[in-house]
Every structure is written in structure tokens, then in C-alpha cells.
Amino acid sequence: MAAIPVGVALICMGVTARHQTLSLANEERKLVEAAYLHSKETELRHYVELARSTIERIADSPDASDDELRKKAIHIITRMKFGDDGYFFLYDQQGQLLVNPEQMAVANVDLCDPNSPSGQTQARLILDKAQSGGGLVRYEWHKPSSRILAPKLGYVLQVPGWNWVVGTGLYLDDVQETLARIDEHAKNNIAATQQRIYLIAALCMVSIAAAGVLLNLKDHRISSAKLRRLAQRVVHSQEEERARVARDLHDGVVQMLVSSKFLLETAQLQQPHVTAPDLAPPSSKALDQGLARLNDALLEIRRVSHGLRPALLDDLGLPAALTLLSEQMCESGDATIVQFEQCGEAHAIPNTHATALYRVAQEAVKNACTHANASAVLIRLQFDPRSVTLIVQDNGQGFDIHGVLTDGNRGIGLRNMRERIEALQGRFSISATKQGTGILATLPLHAEADDDAALPHSRFDSSYAPA
């Protein structure tokens, strides 16, 4: 969104720069053309004045007759030359051409002859300009060197005394070539400027895009950190609530039930002793049934309380809690045998780590007994100097990991286990075959999970194969 307006702005700048550059190039072209023409006009005027002064000196000479002086002047003007194609022309007072093109020093000269159809218009322009006082005249004529029709700028003056018209001209095709080079140079400059603008635009958009990506990554990292802290708070609140409910059950409901059991047992002892059970009164039988059900309720409440938050986890640590978990699963009446073994010397671990590993073991054992139809489950807790690893291995029927994880209605327990471990910057992996399922969870102990650290990528792969 930020790159689009910047790109539009730079494109508008490029169009504006092109327009302004073309305007400046046109102004420069006009200035160059005016200056060039002014220099040509000055040059032509000097040439024509030089030729007229030459004719006047010859006319003022007293050494020959007037006809001889006229012939001499025509001969000298015919031989005068400047530049590659510069020559002079002469007309008398009747408008007749006096110079002979064949005798001129420039080859292929074609003069504006009033008597030829191709030169009548040009000759009339020259004569009219001279009779009006002289000056510049523009027309098109054949260039001697190339025989191409080219624009020509002429300058004519009238010679006093003989009333001749003398003049010369310059072809303006070199001016057009110079202006064409100026236009080409301007176009090249415009193209180079546009390329630089487009390059700057591309760099700006790439920079903006990179900045946007970095900003999004930063926002994502901050959001992930916030979500991780929120998840940890939810888990912590959940564990605290479970501990509170377990305490309330143990300290409140269980104590009341125990007290009721004591009262019922006292009442049972106060009943008259009957040797034959069949002859016992109905109240005695109801009392016996009530005591039995009350005892079952106490056992169930203690089981639920321990499942919510085992006291051994807080008092004696994770190994003791896992040992009790395996014993309870074996005593629950299921056909599954749950064993626990510890590798390495146990050392203190954070409470958050112990709770997460216990919940993973609890969920894994429950899944093995309920869904995998496993006959044996092994819980292994391995202590290392910088980490603690939990391995839960069963010999059940396995399952399709990819299918369970991609199904939105299944795999909630697996996702919860993964999120618990990864929230503490641990590694979680699971593998499943027809011979059983293995779960591996590793938590680092050198530093607790940092709220601002990025979560590691979850891994559900076959890195841990069942034994």
C-alpha cells in the first residue's frame, strides 16, 4: 500500500521531468537557432559589403572607360568565393543576371535567372528586396555541392552609381543539422533521466517492500510473543484452578465425606450384633450399603483430585508424580501395563517444565490405553545437564498422524501437548507405525522460556521411532 502511491508519484515526476526537459530543449533550440542565424546574417552582411566596396573602388578608378570597369568588376565578383559553397551574384538595373555561372570558382552553380522558369520567383524576391533598401531574403535553391534543394538565407544590397544589385547567401542545412543534434542530445538526456527516475522508483519500492516485510515480521514476532505469554498465562491459570479445585475437594468435600463415614461407622457399631446376616434388620443392611457407596465416593473424589493436580508433583517432583501415574493406571483395572523408568541423576527443574511434561505423559498414556489398545506403555524420563527429555512408548496399533493433525475435529490432545512444549521453547515430535506410537518431548534447562523469544517450529515427524 505504501509502494503504490510512491510509484505513482515517481511516475508523475518522470512525466513532469520529461515535459519540462522538452520545454527547456525547445527554448534552447530557439535560442541556438536565433543566435546562429544572427551570426550568419552578420557574416553575410560583411561579405556583401565587402563585395560592394570592391565594386565601388573599381567604379571610382579613372584609368579605364566605364565599360571596361564594368567588365572588370563582373570578372572579380565572378571569381570571389568564401567557404565551400559561397559565391556572389550580380544583377543590373534592368534585373538581368550579369555573372556567368560557368566562369565562377564554384562548380555546379545555378543562379536565380529571371529569364528561367525555375528562377523567376527567387530573382524577383532578390530584386524587390534590393530596391527597397537591401537586407535579408529567404528562399530555397539547389546547393552546388550536393545538388539538393535546401533553404537559403541571402543578403542583397544596391550598388550606387551603376544601380547594380550584389548579394550572396548561405545554405541553412548545416543549421538544421546542428538543431537536429541538439534535439537528439535532448532526447538522450530525457531518456537517461527517465531511466534514473525509474531506477530510483524501483529501489524505493523495493526498500518500502523490504521495510514492510520487516515491519510485518516484527509485528508477527510481537504478536507471537503476546500470544505465547497469553497461552502461558492461560495454562498457568488452568493449573492454578486445577490445584485450587483439588485442594477444595481434598480439604472440603473429602473431609466432610470422611466425617460422614465415621458417623455412619459409629452408628453401625451401635447396632445390636446379629450373628446371622439374613436375620439383620433392614436398617442395618441400608447402613452397610451406604458405607460402601460412601467409601467408593471417597476413592473417586481422591482419584479426581489427584488427576487435577497431583500433590506429589509439587512436593516430591516429576519422577515421583510419573511413578504414581504409572501405578494408578495399572490399578485402574485396565489390561495395559504402564512402567516408568528414570535415566540420569534427577535434579531440580522449573515448575512450569514439570507440569508440562506431566501433562504430556498423562495425555499420552490415556491415548495409549483408550485409543491404541496398547498392552504395554513405557514412560522414560531422561535428565541431562542442560535438558530433560520425556519419552512415552506404547505397543499399540498406531494411527495416521497426518490425517489426525489435518482433521479439525481430532488431534486436540496432540496439539495441546505440542503447544505446551513449544511454549517453553522445547522440541516435540511424534511417530506412529503399526507396531506402536512414540512421543518425545525435550525441554531446555539452561534458561527458561523468554517471552520475547520466537517459538520453535513444531515437528511431527518420525525422528523418534518406536523400539
Short mmCIF file of C-alpha atoms in Angstrom, two decimals, residues 96-447:
data_model
loop_
_atom_site.label_atom_id
_atom_site.label_comp_id
_atom_site.label_asym_id
_atom_site.label_seq_id
_atom_site.Cartn_x
_atom_site.Cartn_y
_atom_site.Cartn_z
CA GLN A 96 19.29 40.96 -65.84
CA LEU A 97 21.85 38.47 -64.45
CA LEU A 98 25.40 39.73 -65.06
CA VAL A 99 27.64 36.89 -63.78
CA ASN A 100 28.37 33.77 -65.80
CA PRO A 101 27.98 30.59 -63.73
CA GLU A 102 30.47 28.69 -65.91
CA GLN A 103 33.28 31.15 -65.07
CA MET A 104 32.73 31.05 -61.29
CA ALA A 105 35.23 29.41 -58.96
CA VAL A 106 32.47 27.17 -57.51
CA ALA A 107 31.35 24.17 -59.57
CA ASN A 108 27.70 23.37 -60.34
CA VAL A 109 26.48 26.88 -59.58
CA ASP A 110 22.91 27.51 -60.66
CA LEU A 111 21.95 31.18 -60.29
CA CYS A 112 18.47 32.61 -59.97
CA ASP A 113 17.95 33.72 -63.54
CA PRO A 114 14.87 35.96 -64.04
CA ASN A 115 14.52 34.59 -67.55
CA SER A 116 14.31 30.90 -66.50
CA PRO A 117 11.02 29.49 -65.10
CA SER A 118 12.71 27.93 -62.08
CA GLY A 119 14.42 31.15 -61.01
CA GLN A 120 11.86 33.84 -61.70
CA THR A 121 10.27 33.83 -58.26
CA GLN A 122 13.59 33.85 -56.36
CA ALA A 123 15.07 36.54 -58.64
CA ARG A 124 12.05 38.74 -58.13
CA LEU A 125 12.38 38.40 -54.34
CA ILE A 126 16.04 39.41 -54.54
CA LEU A 127 15.43 42.43 -56.81
CA ASP A 128 12.46 43.70 -54.79
CA LYS A 129 14.45 43.47 -51.57
CA ALA A 130 17.40 45.37 -53.08
CA GLN A 131 15.17 48.15 -54.49
CA SER A 132 13.57 48.55 -51.04
CA GLY A 133 16.95 49.26 -49.45
CA GLY A 134 18.53 45.82 -49.22
CA GLY A 135 18.62 43.24 -46.48
CA LEU A 136 17.88 39.60 -45.88
CA VAL A 137 15.82 37.38 -48.13
CA ARG A 138 14.87 33.72 -47.68
CA TYR A 139 14.25 31.22 -50.44
CA GLU A 140 15.09 27.65 -51.43
CA TRP A 141 17.71 26.81 -54.03
CA HIS A 142 19.94 23.98 -55.23
CA LYS A 143 23.12 23.53 -53.23
CA PRO A 144 26.15 23.25 -55.58
CA SER A 145 27.99 20.54 -53.61
CA SER A 146 25.01 18.14 -53.27
CA ARG A 147 22.55 19.43 -55.90
CA ILE A 148 19.83 19.14 -53.26
CA LEU A 149 17.15 21.77 -52.78
CA ALA A 150 17.98 23.43 -49.45
CA PRO A 151 16.78 26.53 -47.57
CA LYS A 152 18.99 29.54 -48.26
CA LEU A 153 19.43 32.86 -46.48
CA GLY A 154 20.51 35.68 -48.83
CA TYR A 155 21.66 39.25 -48.26
CA VAL A 156 21.44 41.83 -51.06
CA LEU A 157 22.49 45.50 -51.48
CA GLN A 158 22.23 48.00 -54.28
CA VAL A 159 25.48 49.49 -55.64
CA PRO A 160 25.20 53.29 -56.02
CA GLY A 161 26.12 54.79 -59.43
CA TRP A 162 25.69 51.70 -61.60
CA ASN A 163 22.47 50.67 -59.77
CA TRP A 164 23.61 47.07 -59.66
CA VAL A 165 22.29 44.54 -57.16
CA VAL A 166 25.01 42.50 -55.46
CA GLY A 167 24.32 39.71 -53.00
CA THR A 168 25.24 36.33 -51.65
CA GLY A 169 23.69 33.66 -49.49
CA LEU A 170 24.30 30.79 -47.09
CA TYR A 171 22.58 27.43 -47.11
CA LEU A 172 20.83 26.67 -43.84
CA ASP A 173 21.01 22.86 -43.93
CA ASP A 174 24.01 22.95 -41.56
CA VAL A 175 21.82 24.94 -39.16
CA GLN A 176 19.18 22.22 -39.37
CA GLU A 177 21.84 19.57 -38.71
CA THR A 178 23.01 21.48 -35.64
CA LEU A 179 19.45 21.80 -34.35
CA ALA A 180 18.85 18.11 -35.06
CA ARG A 181 21.92 17.26 -32.97
CA ILE A 182 20.56 19.44 -30.17
CA ASP A 183 17.20 17.63 -30.35
CA GLU A 184 18.93 14.25 -30.32
CA HIS A 185 21.05 15.26 -27.34
CA ALA A 186 17.92 16.45 -25.52
CA LYS A 187 16.13 13.15 -26.22
CA ASN A 188 19.11 11.19 -24.92
CA ASN A 189 19.20 13.30 -21.77
CA ILE A 190 15.46 12.78 -21.27
CA ALA A 191 15.83 9.02 -21.75
CA ALA A 192 18.74 8.88 -19.29
CA THR A 193 16.78 10.96 -16.76
CA GLN A 194 13.74 8.69 -17.08
CA GLN A 195 15.91 5.61 -16.60
CA ARG A 196 17.37 7.10 -13.42
CA ILE A 197 13.89 8.01 -12.17
CA TYR A 198 12.61 4.50 -12.89
CA LEU A 199 15.66 3.01 -11.18
CA ILE A 200 15.08 5.23 -8.16
CA ALA A 201 11.40 4.26 -8.21
CA ALA A 202 12.29 0.56 -8.30
CA LEU A 203 14.77 0.97 -5.46
CA CYS A 204 12.23 2.95 -3.44
CA MET A 205 9.51 0.35 -3.94
CA VAL A 206 11.92 -2.49 -3.11
CA SER A 207 13.03 -0.60 0.00
CA ILE A 208 9.43 0.06 1.01
CA ALA A 209 8.51 -3.56 0.39
CA ALA A 210 11.51 -4.75 2.41
CA ALA A 211 10.62 -2.34 5.20
CA GLY A 212 7.03 -3.58 5.09
CA VAL A 213 8.18 -7.19 5.29
CA LEU A 214 10.46 -6.38 8.22
CA LEU A 215 7.65 -4.48 9.92
CA ASN A 216 5.26 -7.36 9.37
CA LEU A 217 7.82 -9.81 10.71
CA LYS A 218 8.36 -7.59 13.73
CA ASP A 219 4.61 -7.32 14.30
CA HIS A 220 4.29 -11.07 13.84
CA ARG A 221 7.07 -11.67 16.34
CA ILE A 222 5.48 -9.30 18.83
CA SER A 223 2.06 -10.87 18.27
CA SER A 224 3.53 -14.34 18.63
CA ALA A 225 5.24 -13.31 21.86
CA LYS A 226 1.98 -11.86 23.16
CA LEU A 227 0.06 -14.98 22.18
CA ARG A 228 2.73 -17.14 23.82
CA ARG A 229 2.54 -15.12 27.02
CA LEU A 230 -1.24 -15.33 26.88
CA ALA A 231 -1.10 -19.10 26.37
CA GLN A 232 1.32 -19.44 29.25
CA ARG A 233 -0.97 -17.36 31.44
CA VAL A 234 -3.94 -19.48 30.41
CA VAL A 235 -2.04 -22.67 31.18
CA HIS A 236 -0.81 -21.21 34.46
CA SER A 237 -4.32 -20.10 35.36
CA GLN A 238 -5.63 -23.52 34.39
CA GLU A 239 -3.09 -25.26 36.59
CA GLU A 240 -3.81 -22.90 39.45
CA GLU A 241 -7.53 -23.51 39.08
CA ARG A 242 -6.96 -27.26 39.00
CA ALA A 243 -4.81 -27.03 42.11
CA ARG A 244 -7.48 -24.94 43.84
CA VAL A 245 -10.24 -27.37 42.92
CA ALA A 246 -8.06 -30.29 44.05
CA ARG A 247 -7.39 -28.59 47.39
CA ASP A 248 -11.07 -27.76 47.83
CA LEU A 249 -12.03 -31.34 47.11
CA HIS A 250 -9.39 -32.72 49.44
CA ASP A 251 -9.77 -30.22 52.24
CA GLY A 252 -13.53 -29.69 51.95
CA VAL A 253 -15.62 -32.41 50.33
CA VAL A 254 -13.31 -35.29 51.24
CA GLN A 255 -13.15 -34.22 54.87
CA MET A 256 -16.93 -33.93 55.03
CA LEU A 257 -17.30 -37.36 53.47
CA VAL A 258 -14.74 -38.84 55.86
CA SER A 259 -16.58 -37.30 58.78
CA SER A 260 -19.87 -38.73 57.48
CA LYS A 261 -18.21 -42.12 57.10
CA PHE A 262 -17.00 -42.01 60.71
CA LEU A 263 -20.52 -41.17 61.91
CA LEU A 264 -22.02 -43.99 59.89
CA GLU A 265 -19.41 -46.44 61.16
CA THR A 266 -20.17 -45.34 64.74
CA ALA A 267 -23.85 -45.87 64.09
CA GLN A 268 -23.09 -49.30 62.68
CA LEU A 269 -21.14 -50.27 65.82
CA GLN A 270 -24.06 -49.18 67.99
CA GLN A 271 -26.43 -51.55 66.18
CA PRO A 272 -27.18 -54.81 68.05
CA HIS A 273 -24.90 -57.60 66.93
CA VAL A 274 -26.59 -60.16 64.73
CA THR A 275 -24.92 -63.48 64.19
CA ALA A 276 -26.94 -64.38 61.12
CA PRO A 277 -26.71 -61.83 58.32
CA ASP A 278 -30.02 -62.94 56.93
CA LEU A 279 -31.75 -62.02 60.17
CA ALA A 280 -30.29 -58.45 60.29
CA PRO A 281 -32.84 -55.65 60.30
CA PRO A 282 -33.36 -53.59 57.08
CA SER A 283 -31.78 -50.51 58.64
CA SER A 284 -28.55 -52.40 59.17
CA LYS A 285 -28.43 -53.50 55.53
CA ALA A 286 -29.07 -49.95 54.29
CA LEU A 287 -26.34 -48.69 56.58
CA ASP A 288 -23.87 -51.20 55.16
CA GLN A 289 -24.78 -50.20 51.57
CA GLY A 290 -24.44 -46.50 52.41
CA LEU A 291 -20.97 -47.05 53.89
CA ALA A 292 -19.87 -48.99 50.81
CA ARG A 293 -21.08 -46.28 48.43
CA LEU A 294 -19.56 -43.56 50.62
CA ASN A 295 -16.22 -45.37 50.50
CA ASP A 296 -16.47 -45.59 46.69
CA ALA A 297 -17.24 -41.86 46.53
CA LEU A 298 -14.17 -41.08 48.63
CA LEU A 299 -11.95 -43.14 46.34
CA GLU A 300 -13.42 -41.46 43.23
CA ILE A 301 -13.01 -37.96 44.65
CA ARG A 302 -9.42 -38.72 45.66
CA ARG A 303 -8.77 -40.01 42.11
CA VAL A 304 -10.31 -36.92 40.54
CA SER A 305 -8.40 -34.64 42.91
CA HIS A 306 -5.13 -36.37 42.11
CA GLY A 307 -5.88 -36.17 38.38
CA LEU A 308 -6.49 -32.43 38.60
CA ARG A 309 -3.20 -31.72 40.34
CA PRO A 310 -1.10 -34.47 41.94
CA ALA A 311 0.32 -33.32 45.23
CA LEU A 312 3.49 -35.33 44.60
CA LEU A 313 4.31 -33.08 41.63
CA ASP A 314 4.66 -30.09 43.95
CA ASP A 315 6.02 -31.97 46.96
CA LEU A 316 8.39 -34.66 45.60
CA GLY A 317 8.85 -33.63 41.97
CA LEU A 318 8.20 -35.00 38.48
CA PRO A 319 9.70 -38.54 38.86
CA ALA A 320 7.51 -39.30 41.86
CA ALA A 321 4.42 -37.96 40.08
CA LEU A 322 5.12 -40.11 36.99
CA THR A 323 5.69 -43.15 39.22
CA LEU A 324 2.33 -42.59 40.87
CA LEU A 325 0.71 -42.10 37.43
CA SER A 326 2.01 -45.45 36.21
CA GLU A 327 0.85 -47.21 39.41
CA GLN A 328 -2.62 -45.67 39.20
CA MET A 329 -3.03 -46.69 35.56
CA CYS A 330 -2.05 -50.25 36.46
CA GLU A 331 -4.51 -50.29 39.40
CA SER A 332 -7.36 -48.83 37.34
CA GLY A 333 -8.38 -52.29 36.15
CA ASP A 334 -7.28 -51.87 32.51
CA ALA A 335 -5.26 -54.58 30.79
CA THR A 336 -2.50 -52.07 29.99
CA ILE A 337 0.77 -52.34 31.92
CA VAL A 338 2.39 -48.93 32.46
CA GLN A 339 6.03 -48.81 33.52
CA PHE A 340 8.18 -45.85 34.50
CA GLU A 341 11.96 -45.62 34.42
CA GLN A 342 14.36 -42.78 35.06
CA CYS A 343 17.68 -42.22 33.25
CA GLY A 344 20.32 -39.96 34.73
CA GLU A 345 20.51 -38.23 38.05
CA ALA A 346 17.41 -36.22 38.85
CA HIS A 347 17.86 -32.51 39.51
CA ALA A 348 15.57 -29.61 40.14
CA ILE A 349 13.57 -28.34 37.14
CA PRO A 350 11.18 -25.37 36.94
CA ASN A 351 7.60 -25.99 37.97
CA THR A 352 6.36 -24.99 34.52
CA HIS A 353 8.60 -27.64 32.93
CA ALA A 354 7.49 -30.34 35.35
CA THR A 355 3.82 -29.53 34.82
CA ALA A 356 4.14 -29.54 31.02
CA LEU A 357 5.97 -32.89 30.93
CA TYR A 358 3.49 -34.44 33.39
CA ARG A 359 0.52 -33.32 31.28
CA VAL A 360 2.18 -34.74 28.14
CA ALA A 361 2.75 -38.08 29.87
CA GLN A 362 -0.78 -38.10 31.23
CA GLU A 363 -2.32 -37.42 27.81
CA ALA A 364 -0.04 -39.91 26.04
CA VAL A 365 -0.78 -42.72 28.49
CA LYS A 366 -4.52 -42.04 28.30
CA ASN A 367 -4.40 -42.13 24.47
CA ALA A 368 -2.42 -45.39 24.53
CA CYS A 369 -4.92 -47.04 26.85
CA THR A 370 -8.08 -45.62 25.27
CA HIS A 371 -7.39 -45.43 21.51
CA ALA A 372 -4.31 -47.53 20.71
CA ASN A 373 -5.40 -50.73 22.56
CA ALA A 374 -1.85 -50.99 23.86
CA SER A 375 -0.91 -53.78 26.26
CA ALA A 376 2.27 -52.06 27.50
CA VAL A 377 3.36 -48.44 27.88
CA LEU A 378 6.83 -47.29 28.85
CA ILE A 379 7.41 -43.84 30.37
CA ARG A 380 11.07 -42.83 30.36
CA LEU A 381 12.36 -39.62 31.95
CA GLN A 382 15.92 -38.72 30.98
CA PHE A 383 17.89 -35.98 32.75
CA ASP A 384 20.78 -34.22 31.02
CA PRO A 385 22.87 -31.27 32.27
CA ARG A 386 21.02 -28.83 30.01
CA SER A 387 17.74 -30.53 29.21
CA VAL A 388 15.15 -33.01 30.37
CA THR A 389 13.52 -35.45 27.95
CA LEU A 390 10.27 -37.38 28.28
CA ILE A 391 9.67 -40.47 26.12
CA VAL A 392 6.35 -42.31 26.07
CA GLN A 393 6.34 -45.51 24.02
CA ASP A 394 3.50 -47.97 23.53
CA ASN A 395 2.97 -51.14 21.50
CA GLY A 396 -0.48 -50.21 20.25
CA GLN A 397 -1.95 -50.17 16.77
CA GLY A 398 -0.70 -46.67 15.88
CA PHE A 399 -2.59 -44.07 13.84
CA ASP A 400 -2.36 -41.76 10.83
CA ILE A 401 -0.51 -38.72 12.14
CA HIS A 402 -1.15 -36.51 9.09
CA GLY A 403 -4.84 -37.39 8.96
CA VAL A 404 -5.37 -36.68 12.66
CA LEU A 405 -3.50 -33.37 12.58
CA THR A 406 -5.29 -32.09 9.47
CA ASP A 407 -8.71 -33.03 10.83
CA GLY A 408 -10.10 -30.05 12.73
CA ASN A 409 -12.27 -32.25 14.92
CA ARG A 410 -9.45 -34.58 16.01
CA GLY A 411 -5.94 -34.31 17.39
CA ILE A 412 -6.74 -31.73 20.08
CA GLY A 413 -4.70 -33.62 22.64
CA LEU A 414 -1.69 -33.80 20.30
CA ARG A 415 -1.91 -30.07 19.58
CA ASN A 416 -2.16 -29.32 23.31
CA MET A 417 0.93 -31.40 24.02
CA ARG A 418 2.84 -29.68 21.24
CA GLU A 419 1.79 -26.20 22.35
CA ARG A 420 2.74 -26.88 25.96
CA ILE A 421 6.25 -27.98 25.00
CA GLU A 422 6.88 -25.33 22.36
CA ALA A 423 5.62 -22.56 24.63
CA LEU A 424 8.68 -23.34 26.78
CA GLN A 425 10.98 -23.38 23.71
CA GLY A 426 11.13 -27.15 23.72
CA ARG A 427 11.06 -29.74 20.95
CA PHE A 428 8.16 -32.11 20.40
CA SER A 429 8.00 -35.00 17.94
CA ILE A 430 5.75 -37.99 17.44
CA SER A 431 5.95 -41.12 15.31
CA ALA A 432 3.37 -43.81 14.74
CA THR A 433 3.55 -47.19 12.99
CA LYS A 434 1.57 -50.40 13.17
CA GLN A 435 3.96 -51.55 15.92
CA GLY A 436 3.24 -48.63 18.21
CA THR A 437 3.46 -44.92 18.87
CA GLY A 438 6.36 -42.94 20.30
CA ILE A 439 6.24 -39.43 21.75
CA LEU A 440 9.35 -37.43 22.57
CA ALA A 441 9.36 -34.08 24.38
CA THR A 442 12.55 -32.20 25.28
CA LEU A 443 12.73 -29.02 27.35
CA PRO A 444 15.88 -26.90 27.82
CA LEU A 445 17.02 -26.21 31.37
CA HIS A 446 19.81 -23.65 30.82
CA ALA A 447 17.26 -20.81 30.55
#
